[in-house]
mmCIF file of C-alpha atoms and ligand atoms in Angstrom:
data_model
loop_
_atom_site.group_PDB
_atom_site.id
_atom_site.type_symbol
_atom_site.label_atom_id
_atom_site.label_comp_id
_atom_site.label_asym_id
_atom_site.label_seq_id
_atom_site.Cartn_x
_atom_site.Cartn_y
_atom_site.Cartn_z
ATOM 1 C CA UNK A 11 21.014 14.408 -1.981
ATOM 2 C CA UNK A 12 23.199 11.632 -0.635
ATOM 3 C CA UNK A 13 23.491 13.475 2.673
ATOM 4 C CA UNK A 14 19.668 13.490 2.942
ATOM 5 C CA UNK A 15 19.813 9.699 2.738
ATOM 6 C CA UNK A 16 22.531 9.593 5.377
ATOM 7 C CA UNK A 17 20.256 11.539 7.725
ATOM 8 C CA UNK A 18 17.324 9.327 6.847
ATOM 9 C CA UNK A 19 19.425 6.207 7.560
ATOM 10 C CA UNK A 20 19.872 7.498 11.157
ATOM 11 C CA UNK A 21 16.118 7.477 11.627
ATOM 12 C CA UNK A 22 15.777 4.145 9.875
ATOM 13 C CA UNK A 23 18.422 2.495 12.055
ATOM 14 C CA UNK A 24 16.505 3.242 15.254
ATOM 15 C CA UNK A 25 14.470 0.063 14.557
ATOM 16 C CA UNK A 26 17.603 -2.030 15.083
ATOM 17 C CA UNK A 27 17.453 -1.284 18.795
ATOM 18 C CA UNK A 28 13.752 -1.940 19.095
ATOM 19 C CA UNK A 29 12.206 -5.270 20.321
ATOM 20 C CA UNK A 30 10.399 -6.332 17.099
ATOM 21 C CA UNK A 31 13.617 -6.048 14.977
ATOM 22 C CA UNK A 32 14.228 -9.456 13.410
ATOM 23 C CA UNK A 33 11.599 -11.238 15.430
ATOM 24 C CA UNK A 34 10.138 -12.654 12.248
ATOM 25 C CA UNK A 35 13.479 -13.458 10.462
ATOM 26 C CA UNK A 36 13.045 -16.147 7.840
ATOM 27 C CA UNK A 37 9.214 -16.050 7.828
ATOM 28 C CA UNK A 38 7.334 -15.926 4.519
ATOM 29 C CA UNK A 39 5.910 -12.538 3.595
ATOM 30 C CA UNK A 40 2.636 -12.229 1.617
ATOM 31 C CA UNK A 41 1.495 -8.716 0.741
ATOM 32 C CA UNK A 42 -1.992 -7.985 -0.634
ATOM 33 C CA UNK A 43 -2.395 -4.692 -2.429
ATOM 34 C CA UNK A 44 -6.108 -4.103 -2.699
ATOM 35 C CA UNK A 45 -7.537 -2.166 -5.601
ATOM 36 C CA UNK A 46 -9.179 1.134 -4.658
ATOM 37 C CA UNK A 47 -9.747 -0.124 -1.133
ATOM 38 C CA UNK A 48 -10.415 2.714 1.214
ATOM 39 C CA UNK A 49 -10.372 2.871 4.988
ATOM 40 C CA UNK A 50 -13.874 4.298 5.415
ATOM 41 C CA UNK A 51 -15.541 0.916 4.793
ATOM 42 C CA UNK A 52 -13.590 -0.790 7.558
ATOM 43 C CA UNK A 53 -15.632 -1.626 10.639
ATOM 44 C CA UNK A 54 -18.797 -0.143 9.122
ATOM 45 C CA UNK A 55 -22.187 -1.676 8.525
ATOM 46 C CA UNK A 56 -24.948 -0.825 6.105
ATOM 47 C CA UNK A 57 -28.324 -1.744 7.584
ATOM 48 C CA UNK A 58 -27.462 -4.642 9.842
ATOM 49 C CA UNK A 59 -24.653 -5.984 7.685
ATOM 50 C CA UNK A 60 -20.936 -5.484 8.120
ATOM 51 C CA UNK A 61 -19.345 -4.442 4.867
ATOM 52 C CA UNK A 62 -16.035 -6.098 5.565
ATOM 53 C CA UNK A 63 -16.654 -8.857 8.176
ATOM 54 C CA UNK A 64 -13.602 -10.914 7.328
ATOM 55 C CA UNK A 65 -11.187 -7.924 7.392
ATOM 56 C CA UNK A 66 -12.787 -6.621 10.617
ATOM 57 C CA UNK A 67 -12.127 -9.986 12.290
ATOM 58 C CA UNK A 68 -8.623 -10.256 10.963
ATOM 59 C CA UNK A 69 -7.763 -6.728 11.962
ATOM 60 C CA UNK A 70 -8.700 -7.693 15.565
ATOM 61 C CA UNK A 71 -5.966 -10.332 15.309
ATOM 62 C CA UNK A 72 -3.444 -7.991 13.729
ATOM 63 C CA UNK A 73 -1.506 -4.726 14.110
ATOM 64 C CA UNK A 74 -3.825 -2.157 12.519
ATOM 65 C CA UNK A 75 -2.879 1.357 11.338
ATOM 66 C CA UNK A 76 -6.123 3.383 10.918
ATOM 67 C CA UNK A 77 -4.121 6.481 10.015
ATOM 68 C CA UNK A 78 -2.305 5.001 7.017
ATOM 69 C CA UNK A 79 -2.373 7.200 3.892
ATOM 70 C CA UNK A 80 -1.937 6.445 0.229
ATOM 71 C CA UNK A 81 0.574 8.791 -1.355
ATOM 72 C CA UNK A 82 -0.133 8.142 -5.016
ATOM 73 C CA UNK A 83 -0.449 10.543 -7.887
ATOM 74 C CA UNK A 84 -1.067 10.083 -11.715
ATOM 75 C CA UNK A 85 0.512 6.645 -11.795
ATOM 76 C CA UNK A 86 -2.282 5.323 -9.513
ATOM 77 C CA UNK A 87 -1.759 1.507 -8.921
ATOM 78 C CA UNK A 88 1.799 1.716 -10.232
ATOM 79 C CA UNK A 89 2.542 4.567 -7.845
ATOM 80 C CA UNK A 90 1.270 2.437 -4.932
ATOM 81 C CA UNK A 91 3.585 -0.302 -6.051
ATOM 82 C CA UNK A 92 6.592 2.070 -6.316
ATOM 83 C CA UNK A 93 5.795 3.645 -2.945
ATOM 84 C CA UNK A 94 5.336 0.378 -1.030
ATOM 85 C CA UNK A 95 7.913 -1.796 -2.813
ATOM 86 C CA UNK A 96 10.664 0.717 -3.536
ATOM 87 C CA UNK A 97 9.939 3.403 -0.854
ATOM 88 C CA UNK A 98 10.193 6.379 -3.268
ATOM 89 C CA UNK A 99 7.618 9.106 -4.050
ATOM 90 C CA UNK A 100 5.612 8.995 -7.268
ATOM 91 C CA UNK A 101 6.572 11.548 -10.004
ATOM 92 C CA UNK A 102 4.785 14.831 -10.328
ATOM 93 C CA UNK A 103 3.542 13.677 -13.802
ATOM 94 C CA UNK A 104 3.131 10.206 -15.295
ATOM 95 C CA UNK A 105 4.225 6.942 -13.767
ATOM 96 C CA UNK A 106 7.850 6.055 -12.751
ATOM 97 C CA UNK A 107 7.019 2.456 -13.837
ATOM 98 C CA UNK A 108 6.596 3.697 -17.380
ATOM 99 C CA UNK A 109 9.066 6.622 -17.521
ATOM 100 C CA UNK A 110 12.048 5.162 -15.545
ATOM 101 C CA UNK A 111 11.635 1.402 -15.497
ATOM 102 C CA UNK A 112 15.297 0.907 -16.474
ATOM 103 C CA UNK A 113 16.625 2.837 -13.484
ATOM 104 C CA UNK A 114 18.131 1.386 -10.348
ATOM 105 C CA UNK A 115 15.972 1.233 -7.212
ATOM 106 C CA UNK A 116 16.312 -0.561 -3.913
ATOM 107 C CA UNK A 117 13.044 -2.402 -4.001
ATOM 108 C CA UNK A 118 11.848 -5.116 -1.547
ATOM 109 C CA UNK A 119 12.358 -8.098 -3.810
ATOM 110 C CA UNK A 120 16.037 -7.407 -4.453
ATOM 111 C CA UNK A 121 16.594 -6.737 -0.796
ATOM 112 C CA UNK A 122 15.001 -9.920 0.521
ATOM 113 C CA UNK A 123 16.604 -12.089 -2.118
ATOM 114 C CA UNK A 124 19.902 -11.127 -0.457
ATOM 115 C CA UNK A 125 18.458 -12.926 2.523
ATOM 116 C CA UNK A 126 17.644 -16.115 0.575
ATOM 117 C CA UNK A 127 14.025 -15.308 -0.268
ATOM 118 C CA UNK A 128 12.163 -16.448 -3.426
ATOM 119 C CA UNK A 129 10.406 -13.239 -4.722
ATOM 120 C CA UNK A 130 7.300 -13.350 -6.876
ATOM 121 C CA UNK A 131 4.569 -10.916 -7.932
ATOM 122 C CA UNK A 132 1.007 -11.970 -8.903
ATOM 123 C CA UNK A 133 -1.590 -9.988 -10.830
ATOM 124 C CA UNK A 134 -4.223 -11.407 -13.110
ATOM 125 C CA UNK A 135 -3.962 -8.877 -15.869
ATOM 126 C CA UNK A 136 -1.975 -8.056 -18.970
ATOM 127 C CA UNK A 137 1.673 -8.042 -17.991
ATOM 128 C CA UNK A 138 2.361 -4.941 -20.095
ATOM 129 C CA UNK A 139 -0.095 -2.728 -18.180
ATOM 130 C CA UNK A 140 1.828 -0.007 -16.327
ATOM 131 C CA UNK A 141 4.920 -1.488 -17.982
ATOM 132 C CA UNK A 142 5.012 -4.154 -15.310
ATOM 133 C CA UNK A 143 6.912 -6.725 -17.394
ATOM 134 C CA UNK A 144 9.888 -4.419 -17.623
ATOM 135 C CA UNK A 145 9.674 -2.895 -14.124
ATOM 136 C CA UNK A 146 9.293 -6.224 -12.353
ATOM 137 C CA UNK A 147 12.304 -7.647 -14.220
ATOM 138 C CA UNK A 148 14.254 -4.616 -13.082
ATOM 139 C CA UNK A 149 12.947 -4.974 -9.541
ATOM 140 C CA UNK A 150 14.492 -8.477 -9.569
ATOM 141 C CA UNK A 151 11.438 -10.595 -8.970
ATOM 142 C CA UNK A 152 12.061 -14.243 -9.685
ATOM 143 C CA UNK A 153 8.715 -14.516 -11.508
ATOM 144 C CA UNK A 154 5.812 -12.315 -12.446
ATOM 145 C CA UNK A 155 2.513 -14.353 -12.638
ATOM 146 C CA UNK A 156 0.206 -12.419 -14.935
ATOM 147 C CA UNK A 157 -2.996 -13.073 -16.845
ATOM 148 C CA UNK A 158 -1.336 -15.759 -18.887
ATOM 149 C CA UNK A 159 -0.702 -17.806 -15.769
ATOM 150 C CA UNK A 160 -4.309 -17.818 -14.553
ATOM 151 C CA UNK A 161 -7.357 -19.682 -15.706
ATOM 152 C CA UNK A 162 -10.282 -17.236 -16.012
ATOM 153 C CA UNK A 163 -12.850 -19.405 -14.235
ATOM 154 C CA UNK A 164 -14.489 -16.504 -12.409
ATOM 155 C CA UNK A 165 -14.812 -13.644 -14.881
ATOM 156 C CA UNK A 166 -15.337 -10.395 -13.016
ATOM 157 C CA UNK A 167 -14.590 -6.835 -14.076
ATOM 158 C CA UNK A 168 -11.373 -6.426 -16.028
ATOM 159 C CA UNK A 169 -10.396 -10.091 -15.783
ATOM 160 C CA UNK A 170 -10.431 -12.640 -12.994
ATOM 161 C CA UNK A 171 -12.340 -12.461 -9.735
ATOM 162 C CA UNK A 172 -10.256 -11.981 -6.595
ATOM 163 C CA UNK A 173 -11.566 -15.192 -5.028
ATOM 164 C CA UNK A 174 -10.177 -17.351 -7.847
ATOM 165 C CA UNK A 175 -7.136 -15.122 -8.057
ATOM 166 C CA UNK A 176 -6.232 -15.897 -4.458
ATOM 167 C CA UNK A 177 -6.912 -19.576 -4.863
ATOM 168 C CA UNK A 178 -4.683 -19.871 -7.929
ATOM 169 C CA UNK A 179 -2.005 -17.660 -6.303
ATOM 170 C CA UNK A 180 -1.728 -19.915 -3.308
ATOM 171 C CA UNK A 181 -1.550 -22.914 -5.754
ATOM 172 C CA UNK A 182 1.306 -21.142 -7.566
ATOM 173 C CA UNK A 183 3.171 -20.565 -4.290
ATOM 174 C CA UNK A 184 2.634 -24.197 -3.275
ATOM 175 C CA UNK A 185 3.856 -25.363 -6.624
ATOM 176 C CA UNK A 186 7.021 -23.260 -6.357
ATOM 177 C CA UNK A 187 7.602 -24.889 -2.946
ATOM 178 C CA UNK A 188 10.322 -22.283 -2.060
ATOM 179 C CA UNK A 189 10.900 -21.200 1.468
ATOM 180 C CA UNK A 190 10.988 -18.539 2.601
ATOM 181 C CA UNK A 191 9.039 -16.549 0.032
ATOM 182 C CA UNK A 192 8.179 -12.923 -0.487
ATOM 183 C CA UNK A 193 5.064 -12.475 -2.668
ATOM 184 C CA UNK A 194 3.169 -9.405 -3.727
ATOM 185 C CA UNK A 195 -0.383 -9.939 -4.906
ATOM 186 C CA UNK A 196 -2.337 -7.217 -6.578
ATOM 187 C CA UNK A 197 -6.084 -7.510 -6.637
ATOM 188 C CA UNK A 198 -8.429 -6.106 -9.363
ATOM 189 C CA UNK A 199 -12.032 -6.912 -8.732
ATOM 190 C CA UNK A 200 -12.759 -3.650 -6.951
ATOM 191 C CA UNK A 201 -11.609 -1.551 -9.916
ATOM 192 C CA UNK A 202 -13.772 1.386 -11.099
ATOM 193 C CA UNK A 203 -16.635 1.327 -12.110
ATOM 194 C CA UNK A 204 -17.260 -1.405 -9.422
ATOM 195 C CA UNK A 205 -20.004 -3.187 -11.353
ATOM 196 C CA UNK A 206 -20.105 -6.819 -10.079
ATOM 197 C CA UNK A 207 -22.113 -9.539 -11.798
ATOM 198 C CA UNK A 208 -25.583 -9.583 -10.140
ATOM 199 C CA UNK A 209 -24.928 -13.002 -8.507
ATOM 200 C CA UNK A 210 -21.927 -11.489 -6.664
ATOM 201 C CA UNK A 211 -23.907 -8.463 -5.245
ATOM 202 C CA UNK A 212 -24.626 -9.903 -1.787
ATOM 203 C CA UNK A 213 -24.821 -6.696 0.231
ATOM 204 C CA UNK A 214 -28.175 -4.871 0.794
ATOM 205 C CA UNK A 215 -27.169 -1.283 0.137
ATOM 206 C CA UNK A 216 -30.730 0.144 0.440
ATOM 207 C CA UNK A 217 -31.105 3.614 -1.115
ATOM 208 C CA UNK A 218 -27.556 3.475 -2.476
ATOM 209 C CA UNK A 219 -28.639 0.617 -4.903
ATOM 210 C CA UNK A 220 -27.890 1.735 -8.421
ATOM 211 C CA UNK A 221 -25.441 4.463 -7.378
ATOM 212 C CA UNK A 222 -21.669 4.260 -7.853
ATOM 213 C CA UNK A 223 -21.340 4.290 -4.043
ATOM 214 C CA UNK A 224 -23.623 1.309 -3.767
ATOM 215 C CA UNK A 225 -21.621 -0.515 -6.419
ATOM 216 C CA UNK A 226 -18.385 0.402 -4.592
ATOM 217 C CA UNK A 227 -19.675 -1.002 -1.314
ATOM 218 C CA UNK A 228 -20.748 -4.212 -3.113
ATOM 219 C CA UNK A 229 -17.307 -4.634 -4.592
ATOM 220 C CA UNK A 230 -15.453 -4.047 -1.269
ATOM 221 C CA UNK A 231 -17.874 -6.629 0.314
ATOM 222 C CA UNK A 232 -16.936 -9.073 -2.418
ATOM 223 C CA UNK A 233 -13.204 -8.441 -1.915
ATOM 224 C CA UNK A 234 -13.590 -8.966 1.808
ATOM 225 C CA UNK A 235 -15.153 -12.427 1.224
ATOM 226 C CA UNK A 236 -12.310 -13.252 -1.110
ATOM 227 C CA UNK A 237 -9.931 -12.346 1.719
ATOM 228 C CA UNK A 238 -11.845 -14.766 3.934
ATOM 229 C CA UNK A 239 -11.197 -17.455 1.396
ATOM 230 C CA UNK A 240 -7.554 -16.467 1.055
ATOM 231 C CA UNK A 241 -7.071 -17.179 4.797
ATOM 232 C CA UNK A 242 -8.667 -20.606 4.327
ATOM 233 C CA UNK A 243 -6.412 -21.378 1.276
ATOM 234 C CA UNK A 244 -3.341 -20.389 3.308
ATOM 235 C CA UNK A 245 -4.394 -22.579 6.255
ATOM 236 C CA UNK A 246 -5.130 -25.516 3.909
ATOM 237 C CA UNK A 247 -1.737 -25.091 2.348
ATOM 238 C CA UNK A 248 -0.081 -25.172 5.794
ATOM 239 C CA UNK A 249 1.372 -21.610 5.227
ATOM 240 C CA UNK A 250 -0.807 -19.580 7.690
ATOM 241 C CA UNK A 251 1.501 -19.867 10.734
ATOM 242 C CA UNK A 252 4.652 -19.288 8.850
ATOM 243 C CA UNK A 253 3.587 -16.178 6.991
ATOM 244 C CA UNK A 254 3.522 -12.501 7.750
ATOM 245 C CA UNK A 255 0.474 -11.171 5.934
ATOM 246 C CA UNK A 256 0.096 -7.519 5.018
ATOM 247 C CA UNK A 257 -2.871 -5.747 3.479
ATOM 248 C CA UNK A 258 -3.221 -2.223 2.215
ATOM 249 C CA UNK A 259 -5.393 -0.292 -0.253
ATOM 250 C CA UNK A 260 -3.554 1.128 -3.242
ATOM 251 C CA UNK A 261 -5.433 4.386 -3.818
ATOM 252 C CA UNK A 262 -8.760 6.155 -3.528
ATOM 253 C CA UNK A 263 -11.900 5.038 -5.345
ATOM 254 C CA UNK A 264 -12.380 8.104 -7.454
ATOM 255 C CA UNK A 265 -15.964 8.472 -6.186
ATOM 256 C CA UNK A 266 -16.151 12.243 -5.562
ATOM 257 C CA UNK A 267 -19.886 12.804 -5.288
ATOM 258 C CA UNK A 268 -19.981 13.844 -1.620
ATOM 259 C CA UNK A 269 -23.727 13.654 -1.403
ATOM 260 C CA UNK A 270 -23.317 9.891 -1.664
ATOM 261 C CA UNK A 271 -20.822 9.791 1.206
ATOM 262 C CA UNK A 272 -23.130 12.022 3.276
ATOM 263 C CA UNK A 273 -26.020 9.594 2.493
ATOM 264 C CA UNK A 274 -23.827 6.678 3.491
ATOM 265 C CA UNK A 275 -22.460 8.237 6.737
ATOM 266 C CA UNK A 276 -25.829 9.943 7.550
ATOM 267 C CA UNK A 277 -23.882 13.057 8.320
ATOM 268 C CA UNK A 278 -22.304 16.054 6.490
ATOM 269 C CA UNK A 279 -18.679 15.754 5.475
ATOM 270 C CA UNK A 280 -16.322 18.777 6.137
ATOM 271 C CA UNK A 281 -13.666 19.863 3.625
ATOM 272 C CA UNK A 282 -10.794 18.508 5.766
ATOM 273 C CA UNK A 283 -12.599 15.180 6.257
ATOM 274 C CA UNK A 284 -13.018 14.917 2.446
ATOM 275 C CA UNK A 285 -9.280 15.276 2.100
ATOM 276 C CA UNK A 286 -8.644 12.624 4.818
ATOM 277 C CA UNK A 287 -11.252 10.213 3.469
ATOM 278 C CA UNK A 288 -9.797 10.339 -0.029
ATOM 279 C CA UNK A 289 -6.269 9.674 1.256
ATOM 280 C CA UNK A 290 -6.873 7.042 3.910
ATOM 281 C CA UNK A 291 -6.597 3.404 3.006
ATOM 282 C CA UNK A 292 -6.346 0.554 5.494
ATOM 283 C CA UNK A 293 -2.994 -1.050 6.450
ATOM 284 C CA UNK A 294 -2.561 -3.950 8.692
ATOM 285 C CA UNK A 295 -0.092 -6.762 9.399
ATOM 286 C CA UNK A 296 -1.156 -10.231 10.605
ATOM 287 C CA UNK A 297 1.760 -11.907 12.366
ATOM 288 C CA UNK A 298 2.053 -15.662 12.838
ATOM 289 C CA UNK A 299 0.076 -17.042 15.849
ATOM 290 C CA UNK A 300 -1.910 -13.744 16.095
ATOM 291 C CA UNK A 301 0.996 -12.164 17.903
ATOM 292 C CA UNK A 302 1.318 -8.450 18.541
ATOM 293 C CA UNK A 303 -2.289 -7.269 17.991
ATOM 294 C CA UNK A 304 -3.486 -3.748 18.479
ATOM 295 C CA UNK A 305 -4.289 -0.383 16.888
ATOM 296 C CA UNK A 306 -1.388 1.985 16.233
ATOM 297 C CA UNK A 307 -2.745 5.500 15.768
ATOM 298 C CA UNK A 308 0.405 7.160 14.400
ATOM 299 C CA UNK A 309 0.259 8.657 10.992
ATOM 300 C CA UNK A 310 2.066 6.473 8.482
ATOM 301 C CA UNK A 311 2.130 6.092 4.760
ATOM 302 C CA UNK A 312 2.767 3.718 1.841
ATOM 303 C CA UNK A 313 6.345 4.762 1.530
ATOM 304 C CA UNK A 314 7.032 3.218 4.937
ATOM 305 C CA UNK A 315 5.972 -0.313 3.884
ATOM 306 C CA UNK A 316 9.316 -1.900 2.821
ATOM 307 C CA UNK A 317 11.145 -0.471 5.823
ATOM 308 C CA UNK A 318 8.481 -2.156 7.991
ATOM 309 C CA UNK A 319 9.050 -5.469 6.271
ATOM 310 C CA UNK A 320 12.745 -5.059 6.927
ATOM 311 C CA UNK A 321 12.083 -4.318 10.562
ATOM 312 C CA UNK A 322 10.172 -7.606 11.016
ATOM 313 C CA UNK A 323 12.678 -9.615 9.064
ATOM 314 C CA UNK A 324 15.691 -7.964 10.812
ATOM 315 C CA UNK A 325 17.379 -6.752 7.623
ATOM 316 C CA UNK A 326 19.376 -3.467 8.198
ATOM 317 C CA UNK A 327 18.987 -0.663 5.688
ATOM 318 C CA UNK A 328 22.688 0.320 5.368
ATOM 319 C CA UNK A 329 23.676 0.866 1.718
ATOM 320 C CA UNK A 330 20.079 1.017 0.645
ATOM 321 C CA UNK A 331 18.332 4.132 -0.643
ATOM 322 C CA UNK A 332 14.785 4.149 0.717
ATOM 323 C CA UNK A 333 12.864 7.186 1.863
ATOM 324 C CA UNK A 334 10.461 5.562 4.333
ATOM 325 C CA UNK A 335 10.897 4.560 8.024
ATOM 326 C CA UNK A 336 9.391 1.505 9.639
ATOM 327 C CA UNK A 337 5.808 2.050 10.797
ATOM 328 C CA UNK A 338 6.555 -0.222 13.835
ATOM 329 C CA UNK A 339 9.464 1.993 14.912
ATOM 330 C CA UNK A 340 9.207 4.813 17.425
ATOM 331 C CA UNK A 341 11.205 7.026 15.060
ATOM 332 C CA UNK A 342 9.193 10.212 14.247
ATOM 333 C CA UNK A 343 8.345 10.882 10.636
ATOM 334 C CA UNK A 344 5.535 12.561 8.708
ATOM 335 C CA UNK A 345 3.514 11.454 5.695
ATOM 336 C CA UNK A 346 4.072 13.541 2.596
ATOM 337 C CA UNK A 347 1.555 13.855 -0.186
ATOM 338 C CA UNK A 348 2.430 14.463 -3.851
ATOM 339 C CA UNK A 349 0.555 17.807 -3.846
ATOM 340 C CA UNK A 350 2.905 19.108 -1.150
ATOM 341 C CA UNK A 351 0.535 18.429 1.705
ATOM 342 C CA UNK A 352 1.578 16.421 4.729
ATOM 343 C CA UNK A 353 0.503 15.213 8.150
ATOM 344 C CA UNK A 354 2.469 14.132 11.171
ATOM 345 C CA UNK A 355 -0.642 13.071 13.106
ATOM 346 C CA UNK A 356 -0.708 16.426 15.072
ATOM 347 C CA UNK A 357 -1.003 18.748 12.017
ATOM 348 C CA UNK A 358 -2.442 18.244 8.567
ATOM 349 C CA UNK A 359 -1.438 20.688 5.796
ATOM 350 C CA UNK A 360 -3.594 21.099 2.715
ATOM 351 C CA UNK A 361 -1.759 23.292 0.123
ATOM 352 C CA UNK A 362 -3.661 25.696 -2.028
ATOM 353 C CA UNK A 363 -3.441 25.715 -5.839
ATOM 354 C CA UNK A 364 -0.678 23.621 -7.307
ATOM 355 C CA UNK A 365 1.257 23.461 -4.016
ATOM 356 C CA UNK A 366 4.246 25.367 -5.418
ATOM 357 C CA UNK A 367 3.721 28.580 -3.442
ATOM 358 C CA UNK A 368 3.882 26.869 -0.035
ATOM 359 C CA UNK A 369 0.600 28.515 1.031
ATOM 360 C CA UNK A 370 -2.395 26.512 2.234
ATOM 361 C CA UNK A 371 -4.460 25.628 5.230
ATOM 362 C CA UNK A 372 -2.990 24.175 8.367
ATOM 363 C CA UNK A 373 -5.243 21.977 10.591
ATOM 364 C CA UNK A 374 -4.559 20.743 14.067
ATOM 365 C CA UNK A 375 -5.706 17.204 14.502
ATOM 366 C CA UNK A 376 -7.157 15.677 17.600
ATOM 367 C CA UNK A 377 -8.316 12.143 16.894
ATOM 368 C CA UNK A 378 -11.205 12.429 14.442
ATOM 369 C CA UNK A 379 -11.488 16.189 14.922
ATOM 370 C CA UNK A 380 -9.614 18.817 12.926
ATOM 371 C CA UNK A 381 -9.562 22.574 13.390
ATOM 372 C CA UNK A 382 -7.984 25.292 11.272
ATOM 373 C CA UNK A 383 -4.940 26.676 13.017
ATOM 374 C CA UNK A 384 -2.163 29.251 12.598
ATOM 375 C CA UNK A 385 -0.313 28.464 9.258
ATOM 376 C CA UNK A 386 3.048 28.946 11.084
ATOM 377 C CA UNK A 387 2.350 25.542 12.805
ATOM 378 C CA UNK A 388 2.663 23.819 9.432
ATOM 379 C CA UNK A 389 5.467 25.951 7.886
ATOM 380 C CA UNK A 390 8.423 23.725 8.758
ATOM 381 C CA UNK A 391 6.560 20.542 7.951
ATOM 382 C CA UNK A 392 5.492 21.908 4.549
ATOM 383 C CA UNK A 393 9.024 22.967 3.717
ATOM 384 C CA UNK A 394 10.377 19.563 4.644
ATOM 385 C CA UNK A 395 7.609 17.898 2.566
ATOM 386 C CA UNK A 396 8.703 19.948 -0.392
ATOM 387 C CA UNK A 397 12.292 18.880 0.153
ATOM 388 C CA UNK A 398 11.366 15.200 0.356
ATOM 389 C CA UNK A 399 9.472 15.437 -3.019
ATOM 390 C CA UNK A 400 12.425 17.314 -4.624
ATOM 391 C CA UNK A 401 14.897 14.656 -3.421
ATOM 392 C CA UNK A 402 12.712 11.819 -4.734
ATOM 393 C CA UNK A 403 12.238 13.466 -8.144
ATOM 394 C CA UNK A 404 15.959 14.232 -8.465
ATOM 395 C CA UNK A 405 16.915 10.666 -7.595
ATOM 396 C CA UNK A 406 14.405 9.085 -10.012
ATOM 397 C CA UNK A 407 14.941 11.466 -12.926
ATOM 398 C CA UNK A 408 18.733 11.232 -12.742
ATOM 399 C CA UNK A 409 19.022 7.534 -11.814
ATOM 400 C CA UNK A 410 21.005 8.583 -8.775
ATOM 401 C CA UNK A 411 20.589 5.321 -6.812
ATOM 402 C CA UNK A 412 22.789 3.616 -9.437
ATOM 403 C CA UNK A 413 25.361 6.414 -8.878
ATOM 404 C CA UNK A 414 25.171 6.005 -5.098
ATOM 405 C CA UNK A 415 25.684 2.189 -5.348
ATOM 406 C CA UNK A 416 28.732 2.732 -7.622
ATOM 407 C CA UNK A 417 30.190 5.224 -5.231
ATOM 408 C CA UNK A 418 29.621 2.988 -2.251
ATOM 409 C CA UNK A 419 31.243 0.021 -4.071
ATOM 410 C CA UNK A 420 34.316 2.148 -4.954
ATOM 411 C CA UNK A 421 34.658 3.230 -1.376
ATOM 412 C CA UNK A 422 34.869 -0.359 -0.096
HETATM 413 C C1 LIG B 23 -4.427 -2.932 -13.869
HETATM 414 C C2 LIG B 23 -4.626 -2.422 -12.471
HETATM 415 C C3 LIG B 23 -5.329 -1.110 -12.455
HETATM 416 O O1 LIG B 23 -3.403 -3.876 -14.032
HETATM 417 O O2 LIG B 23 -3.506 -2.514 -11.703
HETATM 418 O O3 LIG B 23 -4.605 -0.016 -12.274
HETATM 419 P P1 LIG B 23 -5.261 1.437 -11.995
HETATM 420 O O4 LIG B 23 -6.148 1.774 -13.168
HETATM 421 O O5 LIG B 23 -6.073 1.300 -10.732
HETATM 422 O O6 LIG B 23 -4.103 2.361 -11.794
#
């Protein structure tokens, strides 16, 4: 298992010789994990209205990854957090946040703190949900701002509307007055069942009005306007030009009535497209002064998020046990899904049944098009996906990162 990480480190180290490495050393990092926010709404309109006008504009000023996949399983939002912050796969059953919160992980907050960062996490809900109180303490955050730290002055859905959540979060960061900071913010307003108060339903969804898809589009439109406000709050606080801002969706929206998608797209959806729509969430990075804009088509996943942060901040990954590779690096790597499927951008493998047998359908991908191809083309990739998942499970279930750290310490 440790040899696997030694091999992975070779791939991870490639970023150290690439031009972006350390270009944003010492900048603040603000990460926005958006609840159930899927890629298919980005850049789309309904009637004459853009669903996500603020994100669309910001994406044009950012590095955007349209082929970014969520890799979550039963632990849903907590899996997204584990994948992005700690660069490990979710468990086959349950949530690592609940089952293994006492284990050692190399998560982003503990890494950046070694470089002098103040690390906080912000989520306007009960701190015990997904066992966050315990897990965040273990992840070494300096503070977890939860429901108790927010005034519920905009009641939406489960708790506080994202608009007010962002305003109060920026106030919290201002009040801390620590520089540089690393902050993870987890939104909630677009949580299932997506029912917004009537006064917040600003989109005209036509025939989808009154359906779960119509409600979902309304809620993503609301989140988008909250993001527009977040940008203004950051500018007003004088933080905009000193902050790397990252956005990603945590998981799919659990709307599986495909007739509603077909109604929305105005076209039939094939089986492979269904798989891809469910797994794709947006990911983009806004860099200070709108630097380095563009669309990066490569296939990347949530597990690659913390290595990407390290790439920009110039923090080497030696002695750390992370499974991802920077999305900004040229190093080749595929995206592995918990069901044993994977994609490397050229092929996309959908396992059949429970994924244990290794059989399934192999598709060759050409931009938006996908065609069934010879299963041999996916055999090596599927085998390697299985290995990655086994390694991750073995590490988490046996607290192996703690053992690795002890061994490394003894070897010094
Ligand atoms: C609750 C929130 C929702 O705190 O993060 O989690 P989910 O139900 O989407 O996993």
